[in-house]
Coordinates of C-alpha atoms and ligand atoms in Angstrom, one line a residue:
M1388 CA 0.0 0.0 0.0
S1389 CA 1.5 3.3 -0.9
R1390 CA 1.7 6.2 1.5
T1391 CA -1.2 8.6 1.6
R1392 CA 0.0 11.9 -0.1
V1393 CA -1.4 15.2 1.2
L1394 CA -0.6 18.7 -0.1
F1395 CA -1.4 21.6 2.3
L1396 CA -2.6 25.0 0.7
S1397 CA -2.2 27.9 3.0
S1398 CA -1.4 31.5 2.9
E1399 CA 0.9 31.2 5.9
M1400 CA 3.4 29.1 7.6
A1401 CA 5.9 29.5 10.4
P1402 CA 8.7 30.4 10.0
F1403 CA 8.3 31.5 6.5
A1404 CA 5.2 33.8 6.7
K1405 CA 3.3 34.5 9.8
V1406 CA 0.3 36.7 10.8
G1407 CA -1.5 34.5 13.3
G1408 CA -2.3 31.0 14.5
L1409 CA -2.8 29.6 10.9
A1410 CA 1.0 29.9 10.5
D1411 CA 1.7 28.0 13.7
V1412 CA -0.6 25.1 12.6
I1413 CA 0.9 24.9 9.0
G1414 CA 4.4 25.1 10.4
T1415 CA 3.9 22.0 12.5
L1416 CA 1.1 19.7 11.5
P1417 CA 2.7 18.5 8.2
G1418 CA 5.8 17.5 10.0
A1419 CA 3.7 15.7 12.5
L1420 CA 1.9 13.8 9.9
R1421 CA 5.1 12.7 8.4
G1422 CA 6.1 11.4 11.6
I1423 CA 3.3 8.9 11.4
G1424 CA 3.7 7.9 7.9
I1425 CA 1.7 10.4 5.8
D1426 CA 3.6 12.0 2.9
A1427 CA 2.5 15.6 3.9
R1428 CA 3.9 18.5 1.9
V1429 CA 3.0 22.3 1.7
I1430 CA 2.7 24.8 -1.1
L1431 CA 2.9 28.6 -0.3
P1432 CA 3.1 31.8 -2.3
L1433 CA 6.7 32.9 -2.5
Y1434 CA 6.3 36.1 -0.6
A1435 CA 9.5 38.6 -1.0
P1436 CA 11.0 37.9 2.4
I1437 CA 11.1 34.2 1.9
K1438 CA 12.6 34.7 -1.6
R1439 CA 15.3 36.8 -0.3
R1440 CA 16.2 34.6 2.6
F1441 CA 15.7 31.1 1.2
I1442 CA 16.0 31.3 -2.6
D1443 CA 19.7 29.7 -2.5
R1444 CA 18.1 26.6 -0.9
M1445 CA 15.4 26.1 -3.5
T1446 CA 15.4 24.3 -6.7
L1447 CA 13.4 25.6 -9.6
L1448 CA 11.1 22.9 -10.9
D1449 CA 8.8 24.6 -13.3
E1450 CA 8.1 27.7 -15.2
R1451 CA 4.8 28.2 -17.0
T1452 CA 1.9 30.6 -17.8
V1453 CA -1.2 30.5 -15.7
R1454 CA -4.6 31.7 -17.1
L1455 CA -6.4 33.9 -14.7
G1456 CA -9.7 35.1 -16.2
W1457 CA -8.5 37.2 -19.1
R1458 CA -4.9 37.4 -17.7
S1459 CA -2.0 35.3 -18.5
Q1460 CA 0.5 35.2 -15.8
Y1461 CA 4.1 33.8 -15.2
S1462 CA 4.1 31.2 -12.6
G1463 CA 7.4 29.7 -11.3
L1464 CA 7.6 26.6 -8.9
Y1465 CA 10.3 26.1 -6.5
V1466 CA 10.8 23.4 -3.9
M1467 CA 13.0 23.3 -0.7
N1468 CA 13.2 20.9 2.2
H1469 CA 12.5 22.3 5.6
D1470 CA 12.9 20.1 8.6
G1471 CA 12.2 17.1 6.5
V1472 CA 9.0 18.5 5.0
P1473 CA 9.0 19.3 1.1
I1474 CA 7.8 22.9 0.7
Y1475 CA 6.7 24.2 -2.8
F1476 CA 6.7 27.9 -3.6
V1477 CA 4.5 29.6 -6.2
D1478 CA 6.6 32.5 -7.7
N1479 CA 5.1 35.7 -9.4
E1480 CA 6.7 39.1 -8.4
Y1481 CA 3.7 41.0 -9.2
Y1482 CA 1.5 39.1 -6.9
F1483 CA 3.9 38.2 -4.2
G1484 CA 6.9 40.6 -4.4
H1485 CA 5.7 42.5 -1.2
D1486 CA 7.2 42.4 2.3
R1487 CA 3.8 41.8 3.9
V1488 CA 1.8 38.6 3.6
Y1489 CA -1.5 40.5 3.1
V1490 CA -1.4 43.5 0.9
E1491 CA -4.8 45.1 0.4
Y1492 CA -8.0 43.2 0.5
G1493 CA -9.1 44.0 -3.2
F1494 CA -5.7 42.9 -4.5
D1495 CA -5.5 40.0 -2.1
I1496 CA -8.5 38.4 -3.8
E1497 CA -6.7 38.4 -7.0
R1498 CA -3.4 37.2 -5.4
Y1499 CA -4.9 34.3 -3.9
A1500 CA -6.9 33.4 -7.0
F1501 CA -3.7 33.3 -9.0
Y1502 CA -2.2 31.3 -6.2
Q1503 CA -5.0 28.6 -6.3
R1504 CA -4.9 28.4 -10.0
A1505 CA -1.2 27.9 -10.1
V1506 CA -1.4 25.2 -7.6
L1507 CA -4.0 23.2 -9.5
D1508 CA -1.7 23.7 -12.6
A1509 CA 1.3 22.4 -10.6
L1510 CA -0.2 19.1 -9.5
G1511 CA 1.4 16.0 -11.0
D1512 CA 4.3 16.4 -13.4
P1513 CA 5.5 20.0 -12.5
M1514 CA 5.7 19.1 -8.8
N1515 CA 6.7 15.5 -9.4
F1516 CA 3.9 14.8 -6.8
L1517 CA 0.3 13.9 -7.3
P1518 CA -1.5 14.0 -4.0
D1519 CA -4.4 11.8 -2.8
V1520 CA -5.8 14.8 -0.7
L1521 CA -5.6 18.6 -1.1
H1522 CA -5.9 20.1 2.4
C1523 CA -7.1 23.7 1.9
N1524 CA -6.9 26.2 4.8
D1525 CA -9.1 29.4 5.0
W1526 CA -10.6 31.6 2.4
Q1527 CA -7.2 32.1 0.5
A1528 CA -7.5 28.3 -0.5
A1529 CA -11.2 28.0 -0.4
M1530 CA -12.0 28.0 -4.1
V1531 CA -10.0 24.9 -4.9
P1532 CA -12.7 22.3 -4.0
F1533 CA -15.2 24.3 -6.2
L1534 CA -12.7 24.7 -9.2
L1535 CA -12.2 20.9 -9.1
E1536 CA -15.8 20.2 -8.9
S1537 CA -17.0 22.7 -11.6
Q1538 CA -13.9 22.6 -14.0
F1539 CA -11.8 19.7 -13.7
R1540 CA -14.0 16.7 -12.7
P1541 CA -16.4 17.3 -15.5
K1542 CA -13.6 16.9 -17.8
G1543 CA -12.4 13.7 -16.3
Y1544 CA -9.5 15.2 -14.2
H1545 CA -8.5 14.6 -10.7
L1546 CA -11.4 12.2 -10.1
D1547 CA -9.6 10.4 -7.3
L1548 CA -8.3 13.6 -5.6
R1549 CA -10.1 14.3 -2.2
T1550 CA -10.4 17.8 -0.5
V1551 CA -10.4 18.5 3.0
F1552 CA -11.2 22.2 4.1
T1553 CA -10.2 23.6 7.5
I1554 CA -11.8 26.5 8.9
H1555 CA -9.5 28.4 11.1
N1556 CA -11.8 31.4 11.6
L1557 CA -15.2 31.4 10.0
M1558 CA -15.4 35.2 10.2
Y1559 CA -13.1 35.7 7.2
Q1560 CA -15.0 34.4 4.2
G1561 CA -13.1 36.2 1.3
L1562 CA -16.3 37.9 0.1
H1563 CA -15.8 39.9 -3.1
A1564 CA -17.8 41.4 -6.0
K1565 CA -19.7 38.9 -8.2
D1566 CA -18.0 40.2 -11.4
L1567 CA -14.4 40.1 -10.0
G1568 CA -15.1 36.6 -8.6
T1569 CA -16.7 35.4 -11.8
D1570 CA -13.7 36.8 -13.9
L1571 CA -11.0 35.4 -11.6
F1572 CA -12.4 31.9 -11.1
D1573 CA -14.4 31.5 -14.4
I1574 CA -17.4 30.7 -12.4
P1575 CA -20.2 28.9 -14.7
A1576 CA -23.6 30.9 -14.5
R1577 CA -25.4 28.0 -12.9
Y1578 CA -23.3 28.5 -9.7
L1579 CA -24.1 32.1 -9.5
T1580 CA -26.8 31.7 -7.0
D1581 CA -27.2 31.5 -3.1
E1582 CA -27.4 27.9 -3.6
G1583 CA -24.0 27.9 -5.4
V1584 CA -21.2 30.2 -4.3
L1585 CA -22.9 33.6 -4.0
S1586 CA -23.8 35.3 -0.8
G1587 CA -26.2 38.1 -2.1
P1588 CA -24.2 40.2 -4.5
A1589 CA -20.8 38.8 -3.6
T1590 CA -19.0 35.6 -4.4
N1591 CA -18.3 33.7 -1.1
P1592 CA -15.2 31.4 -1.2
L1593 CA -15.9 30.2 2.4
K1594 CA -19.3 29.2 1.2
A1595 CA -18.0 27.4 -1.9
A1596 CA -15.5 25.4 0.3
V1597 CA -18.2 24.4 2.8
R1598 CA -20.4 23.2 0.0
Y1599 CA -18.0 21.4 -2.3
S1600 CA -15.2 20.1 0.0
D1601 CA -15.2 16.3 0.7
A1602 CA -14.7 17.0 4.3
I1603 CA -14.7 20.1 6.5
T1604 CA -12.9 20.5 9.7
T1605 CA -12.5 23.3 12.1
V1606 CA -10.0 23.5 14.9
S1607 CA -11.7 22.6 18.0
P1608 CA -14.7 20.4 18.8
S1609 CA -16.5 23.1 20.6
Y1610 CA -16.2 25.5 17.7
A1611 CA -17.5 22.9 15.3
A1612 CA -20.7 22.7 17.2
E1613 CA -20.9 26.6 17.7
I1614 CA -20.7 27.3 14.2
M1615 CA -23.8 25.5 13.4
T1616 CA -25.6 27.9 15.5
P1617 CA -26.9 31.5 14.5
E1618 CA -24.8 33.1 17.2
F1619 CA -21.3 31.9 15.7
G1620 CA -22.4 30.8 12.3
E1621 CA -21.6 34.0 10.5
G1622 CA -24.5 33.5 8.2
M1623 CA -23.4 30.0 7.3
D1624 CA -25.0 28.1 10.1
D1625 CA -27.8 26.6 7.9
L1626 CA -25.4 25.4 5.2
L1627 CA -23.0 24.1 7.7
R1628 CA -25.9 22.2 9.5
S1629 CA -26.8 20.7 6.1
R1630 CA -23.4 19.4 5.8
A1631 CA -22.9 18.3 9.5
S1632 CA -22.1 14.7 8.5
V1633 CA -18.8 15.7 7.1
V1634 CA -17.9 18.5 9.5
S1635 CA -15.6 17.7 12.6
G1636 CA -13.6 19.4 15.0
V1637 CA -9.9 18.5 15.4
L1638 CA -8.1 20.4 18.2
N1639 CA -4.9 22.0 17.2
G1640 CA -1.7 21.5 19.1
I1641 CA 1.3 23.8 19.3
D1642 CA 5.0 23.4 18.3
T1643 CA 6.4 22.0 21.6
V1644 CA 9.8 22.4 20.2
S1645 CA 9.8 26.1 19.7
Y1646 CA 7.6 26.7 22.7
D1647 CA 9.6 25.1 25.3
P1648 CA 10.8 27.2 28.3
S1649 CA 13.6 24.8 29.2
T1650 CA 15.2 25.5 25.8
D1651 CA 13.7 28.8 24.6
P1652 CA 16.7 31.2 23.3
Y1653 CA 14.6 34.2 23.7
L1654 CA 14.2 34.0 27.5
A1655 CA 16.3 35.7 30.1
V1656 CA 16.4 32.5 32.2
K1657 CA 15.3 29.0 30.9
Y1658 CA 13.2 26.9 33.3
G1659 CA 11.2 23.7 33.5
V1660 CA 8.6 22.0 35.8
S1661 CA 11.3 21.4 38.5
D1662 CA 12.4 25.1 38.9
V1663 CA 9.3 26.9 37.6
L1664 CA 9.1 29.4 40.6
P1665 CA 12.6 30.7 40.4
G1666 CA 12.4 30.5 36.6
K1667 CA 9.2 32.7 36.5
T1668 CA 10.6 35.0 39.1
A1669 CA 13.6 35.8 36.9
N1670 CA 11.7 36.0 33.7
R1671 CA 9.2 38.3 35.3
K1672 CA 11.8 40.6 36.6
A1673 CA 13.4 40.8 33.1
L1674 CA 10.1 41.4 31.4
R1675 CA 9.2 44.4 33.7
K1676 CA 12.7 45.8 32.9
E1677 CA 12.3 45.2 29.2
M1678 CA 8.8 46.8 29.1
G1679 CA 9.3 49.5 31.7
L1680 CA 7.1 48.0 34.4
K1681 CA 7.8 48.8 38.1
E1682 CA 9.3 46.0 40.1
D1683 CA 7.0 45.1 43.1
A1684 CA 4.8 42.3 44.3
S1685 CA 1.9 42.7 41.9
T1686 CA 0.5 40.3 39.4
V1687 CA 1.5 40.5 35.9
A1688 CA -1.2 39.9 33.3
G1689 CA 0.1 39.5 29.6
M1690 CA -1.6 39.7 26.3
V1691 CA 0.0 38.7 22.9
T1692 CA -2.7 39.2 20.4
R1693 CA -4.0 40.6 17.1
L1694 CA -6.0 43.6 18.5
Y1695 CA -9.5 43.0 17.2
S1696 CA -12.9 42.8 18.8
Q1697 CA -12.7 39.0 18.5
K1698 CA -10.1 38.9 21.0
G1699 CA -12.2 41.0 23.4
V1700 CA -9.7 43.8 23.6
D1701 CA -12.5 46.2 24.4
L1702 CA -13.5 44.1 27.4
V1703 CA -9.9 44.5 28.8
L1704 CA -10.1 48.4 27.9
E1705 CA -13.4 48.8 29.8
V1706 CA -12.0 47.5 33.1
L1707 CA -8.4 48.4 32.7
D1708 CA -8.3 51.2 35.2
L1709 CA -10.1 48.9 37.7
L1710 CA -7.6 46.3 37.1
V1711 CA -4.6 48.6 37.7
A1712 CA -6.6 49.8 40.9
E1713 CA -6.6 46.1 42.0
G1714 CA -2.8 46.2 41.7
V1715 CA -2.5 44.3 38.4
Q1716 CA 0.2 45.2 35.9
L1717 CA -0.7 44.7 32.2
A1718 CA 2.0 43.9 29.4
V1719 CA 0.3 43.9 26.0
L1720 CA 2.0 43.0 22.8
G1721 CA -0.1 43.5 19.6
S1722 CA -1.4 45.3 16.7
G1723 CA -4.6 45.7 14.7
D1724 CA -7.5 48.1 15.1
P1725 CA -6.0 51.6 15.4
G1726 CA -8.8 52.5 17.8
Y1727 CA -7.7 49.9 20.4
E1728 CA -3.8 50.7 19.7
A1729 CA -4.6 54.4 20.5
A1730 CA -6.7 53.4 23.7
L1731 CA -3.7 51.2 24.9
R1732 CA -1.3 54.0 24.3
Q1733 CA -3.4 56.3 26.5
A1734 CA -3.6 53.7 29.1
V1735 CA 0.2 53.7 29.2
E1736 CA 0.2 57.3 29.7
R1737 CA -2.4 57.2 32.5
H1738 CA -0.5 54.3 34.3
P1739 CA 3.0 54.7 33.7
G1740 CA 5.0 51.7 35.1
R1741 CA 1.7 49.7 35.4
V1742 CA 0.7 49.3 32.0
A1743 CA 3.0 48.6 29.0
F1744 CA 2.2 48.3 25.3
V1745 CA 4.4 47.2 22.4
N1746 CA 2.6 48.0 19.2
A1747 CA 4.4 45.4 17.1
F1748 CA 4.7 41.9 15.9
D1749 CA 7.7 40.7 17.8
E1750 CA 8.3 36.8 18.3
G1751 CA 11.0 37.3 20.9
L1752 CA 8.9 39.6 23.1
A1753 CA 5.9 37.3 22.6
H1754 CA 7.9 34.4 24.2
R1755 CA 9.1 36.8 26.9
I1756 CA 5.6 37.7 28.0
Y1757 CA 4.5 34.0 28.0
A1758 CA 7.3 33.4 30.3
G1759 CA 7.3 36.5 32.5
A1760 CA 3.7 37.0 33.0
D1761 CA 1.6 35.3 35.8
L1762 CA -1.8 35.5 34.1
F1763 CA -2.6 35.5 30.3
L1764 CA -5.7 37.3 29.3
M1765 CA -7.7 35.9 26.4
P1766 CA -11.3 37.1 26.8
S1767 CA -12.3 36.2 23.2
R1768 CA -15.8 36.8 21.9
F1769 CA -15.2 33.7 19.9
E1770 CA -12.2 31.5 19.5
P1771 CA -11.9 28.7 16.9
C1772 CA -9.1 27.2 18.7
G1773 CA -6.4 29.6 20.1
L1774 CA -2.9 28.8 20.6
S1775 CA -1.9 31.6 22.7
Q1776 CA -3.6 29.9 25.8
M1777 CA -1.8 26.7 25.2
I1778 CA 1.4 28.4 24.9
S1779 CA 1.0 30.3 28.0
M1780 CA 0.0 27.1 29.9
R1781 CA 3.3 25.5 28.7
Y1782 CA 5.2 28.4 30.3
G1783 CA 3.3 28.2 33.4
T1784 CA 1.3 31.2 32.9
L1785 CA -2.3 30.7 33.9
P1786 CA -4.8 31.7 31.2
V1787 CA -7.9 33.8 32.0
V1788 CA -10.3 33.0 29.3
R1789 CA -13.7 33.3 28.1
E1790 CA -15.4 29.8 28.1
T1791 CA -16.0 29.5 24.3
G1792 CA -14.6 27.5 21.5
G1793 CA -11.2 26.1 21.7
L1794 CA -10.7 27.9 24.9
R1795 CA -13.1 25.6 26.6
D1796 CA -11.5 22.5 25.0
T1797 CA -8.0 23.4 26.2
V1798 CA -8.4 25.3 29.5
T1799 CA -9.8 23.6 32.7
S1800 CA -11.3 26.2 35.0
Y1801 CA -10.0 26.4 38.6
N1802 CA -12.2 24.5 41.0
E1803 CA -11.7 25.8 44.6
F1804 CA -13.0 22.6 46.1
T1805 CA -11.0 20.0 44.2
G1806 CA -8.0 22.2 43.4
E1807 CA -8.3 21.1 39.7
G1808 CA -7.7 23.3 36.8
T1809 CA -5.2 24.9 34.5
G1810 CA -6.6 28.5 34.2
F1811 CA -9.6 30.5 34.9
Y1812 CA -13.0 30.9 33.0
F1813 CA -15.7 33.4 32.6
R1814 CA -19.0 32.8 30.9
N1815 CA -20.3 35.8 29.2
P1816 CA -18.6 38.4 27.1
F1817 CA -19.2 41.2 29.8
A1818 CA -16.2 43.2 31.2
C1819 CA -17.5 42.9 34.7
E1820 CA -17.1 39.0 34.5
L1821 CA -13.6 39.4 33.3
L1822 CA -12.8 41.7 36.2
D1823 CA -14.4 39.3 38.6
V1824 CA -12.4 36.4 37.5
V1825 CA -9.0 38.3 37.5
H1826 CA -9.8 39.3 40.8
L1827 CA -10.2 35.7 41.9
A1828 CA -7.1 34.8 40.4
V1829 CA -5.2 37.5 41.8
Q1830 CA -6.5 36.9 45.2
L1831 CA -5.6 33.2 45.1
R1832 CA -1.9 34.0 44.0
K1833 CA -1.6 36.4 46.9
K1834 CA -3.5 34.3 49.6
N1835 CA -2.9 30.9 48.6
P1836 CA 0.3 30.8 46.7
E1837 CA 0.4 26.9 47.2
A1838 CA -2.8 26.3 45.3
F1839 CA -1.9 28.9 42.6
S1840 CA 1.6 27.0 42.2
R1841 CA -0.2 23.6 41.7
L1842 CA -2.3 25.2 38.9
V1843 CA 0.8 26.3 37.3
L1844 CA 2.4 22.9 37.5
Q1845 CA -0.9 21.3 36.2
A1846 CA -0.8 23.8 33.4
M1847 CA 2.6 23.0 32.4
S1848 CA 2.1 19.4 32.3
Q1849 CA -0.7 19.2 29.7
D1850 CA 0.1 17.6 26.5
F1851 CA -0.3 20.0 23.6
S1852 CA 1.7 18.2 21.1
F1853 CA 0.5 17.9 17.5
R1854 CA 0.8 14.2 17.6
R1855 CA -2.9 13.6 18.6
S1856 CA -4.2 16.1 16.0
A1857 CA -2.1 14.4 13.3
E1858 CA -3.6 11.0 14.2
R1859 CA -7.3 12.5 13.9
Y1860 CA -6.3 14.0 10.5
A1861 CA -4.7 10.8 9.3
E1862 CA -7.9 8.9 10.2
L1863 CA -9.9 11.5 8.3
Y1864 CA -7.8 11.1 5.2
E1865 CA -8.1 7.2 5.4
T1866 CA -12.0 7.5 5.6
L1867 CA -12.1 9.8 2.7
L1868 CA -9.8 7.7 0.5
G1869 CA -11.5 4.3 1.4
P1870 CA -9.7 1.2 0.3
R1871 CA -6.7 2.3 -1.6
R1872 CA -6.8 2.3 -5.5
T1873 CA -4.2 1.1 -7.8
P1874 CA -0.6 2.2 -6.8
K1875 CA 0.4 5.2 -8.8
R1876 CA 3.9 5.6 -10.3
P1877 CA 6.5 6.7 -7.6
D1878 CA 7.2 10.2 -7.1
R1879 CA 10.7 11.7 -7.2
Ligands
ADP1356 P1 -5.2 34.0 16.0 O1 -4.7 33.1 14.9 O2 -6.7 34.2 16.0 O3 -4.3 35.3 15.9 P2 -4.1 32.2 18.0 O4 -4.1 32.4 19.5 O5 -4.6 31.0 17.3 O6 -4.8 33.5 17.3 O7 -2.5 32.4 17.6 C1 -1.8 33.6 17.6 C2 -0.3 33.3 17.4 O8 0.1 34.6 16.9 C3 0.3 32.9 18.6 O9 1.4 32.2 18.3 C4 0.7 34.4 19.1 O10 1.9 34.2 20.0 C5 1.2 34.9 18.0 N1 1.0 36.5 17.9 C6 -0.1 37.3 17.9 N2 0.1 38.5 18.0 C7 1.6 38.6 18.0 C8 2.5 39.6 18.0 N3 2.0 40.9 18.2 N4 3.8 39.3 18.2 C9 4.2 38.0 18.2 N5 3.3 37.1 18.1 C10 2.0 37.2 18.1

């Protein structure tokens, strides 16, 4: 029996291109799948920073012209090996010659339409690899199942190829004007209805993926259930319910090698379970110095996040002065909504030495906040899975989370009677509930440090490795492929 071949399509992958959690997942899952016998590979756009840094390690496999609506565009195909995983790159300077992953929404639509076309043209001979499964992620790769269904299969191509679509965040659907979508994807007229790929006047890639993929996954079981309700369904809950038999939730893991406080090169002092108390004390002190917070006995609450309403930033802002009055210090790293950025800058001015805000994307500082904080605030309105809470637990920093989605599936709330728990929950997206639970955590740390330390140890000893997720995906691929067909010619 030949090995199952899976090609991941994604706009992000750590360490090549990272904006959020998607990059972490694609940076780790394919390697974990290879570890259990799946031939997993990845294909990415060749963004300018990747080209500058890695082109010397890449091999050019193919150059061709790809048709995109009325356009004909150059498409180069490179490959390199990264930690044992073959990574392919689609090259086109016009589309990907920028320093940023995402450039501008109106243009991004065309950039990722090109990417998806180029990937489909590269399968087989150009790549020397014909996958059994295309594992597409988020709206940037969401039209592939539809293109197969509407344009390839009717002509007899790729009949054996199966598609898995993973929703990392249902809020981002890639909507764009019908005329543009129709042009970029050559959408036949019969699909231009709400029962096809339209949402009102717009083409909706996410909808196309939910309708035409062989299997749909999302990144936690709780979020899989939530997105089938009107509250979390982003207008897609009806359709998702109609496809419930192929929808499942597979919890993400984290990269336990990069996120390991006992080997992390970004930290002032490395530590593990056996020396967590002195380790955290030293890292807290270093973090305060780095971010300009006063050295005293107060609790440091960290946040490393995109600053958007999804993440409940407004809830923190609403009670920020009260948190400070309670003696909490806040260390925030993030960027996003200019309104939240400005409000955080004002908070720093109001509370010098007690609130710190770095308005950037900074991998090193992110690690130092995970290590140096006592609590990690993640009051998300919704959370498909969330990685930050898992990373913070691994660093012995107790997450304070809203009980939703992947937060519910990964954090166990403190139980004062049994002493169980790896963090703290609040139920509803109200600032006063957040305030109450932070108060509970701060008081526990102050008045019952032994109980608090036990929670820290419990949090640190959770297993967040990707192996379990990889096994679930492997099962899903096998179910989709059924009894294996005739062996194909070997790939190079
Ligand atoms: P999302 O994908 O919704 O942004 P996740 O919790 O799933 O949220 O993943 C966020 C990832 O991005 C984590 O690895 C987190 O540490 C990282 N991250 C978010 N903001 C920043 C930032 N400003 N600087 C460095 N890393 C960040």
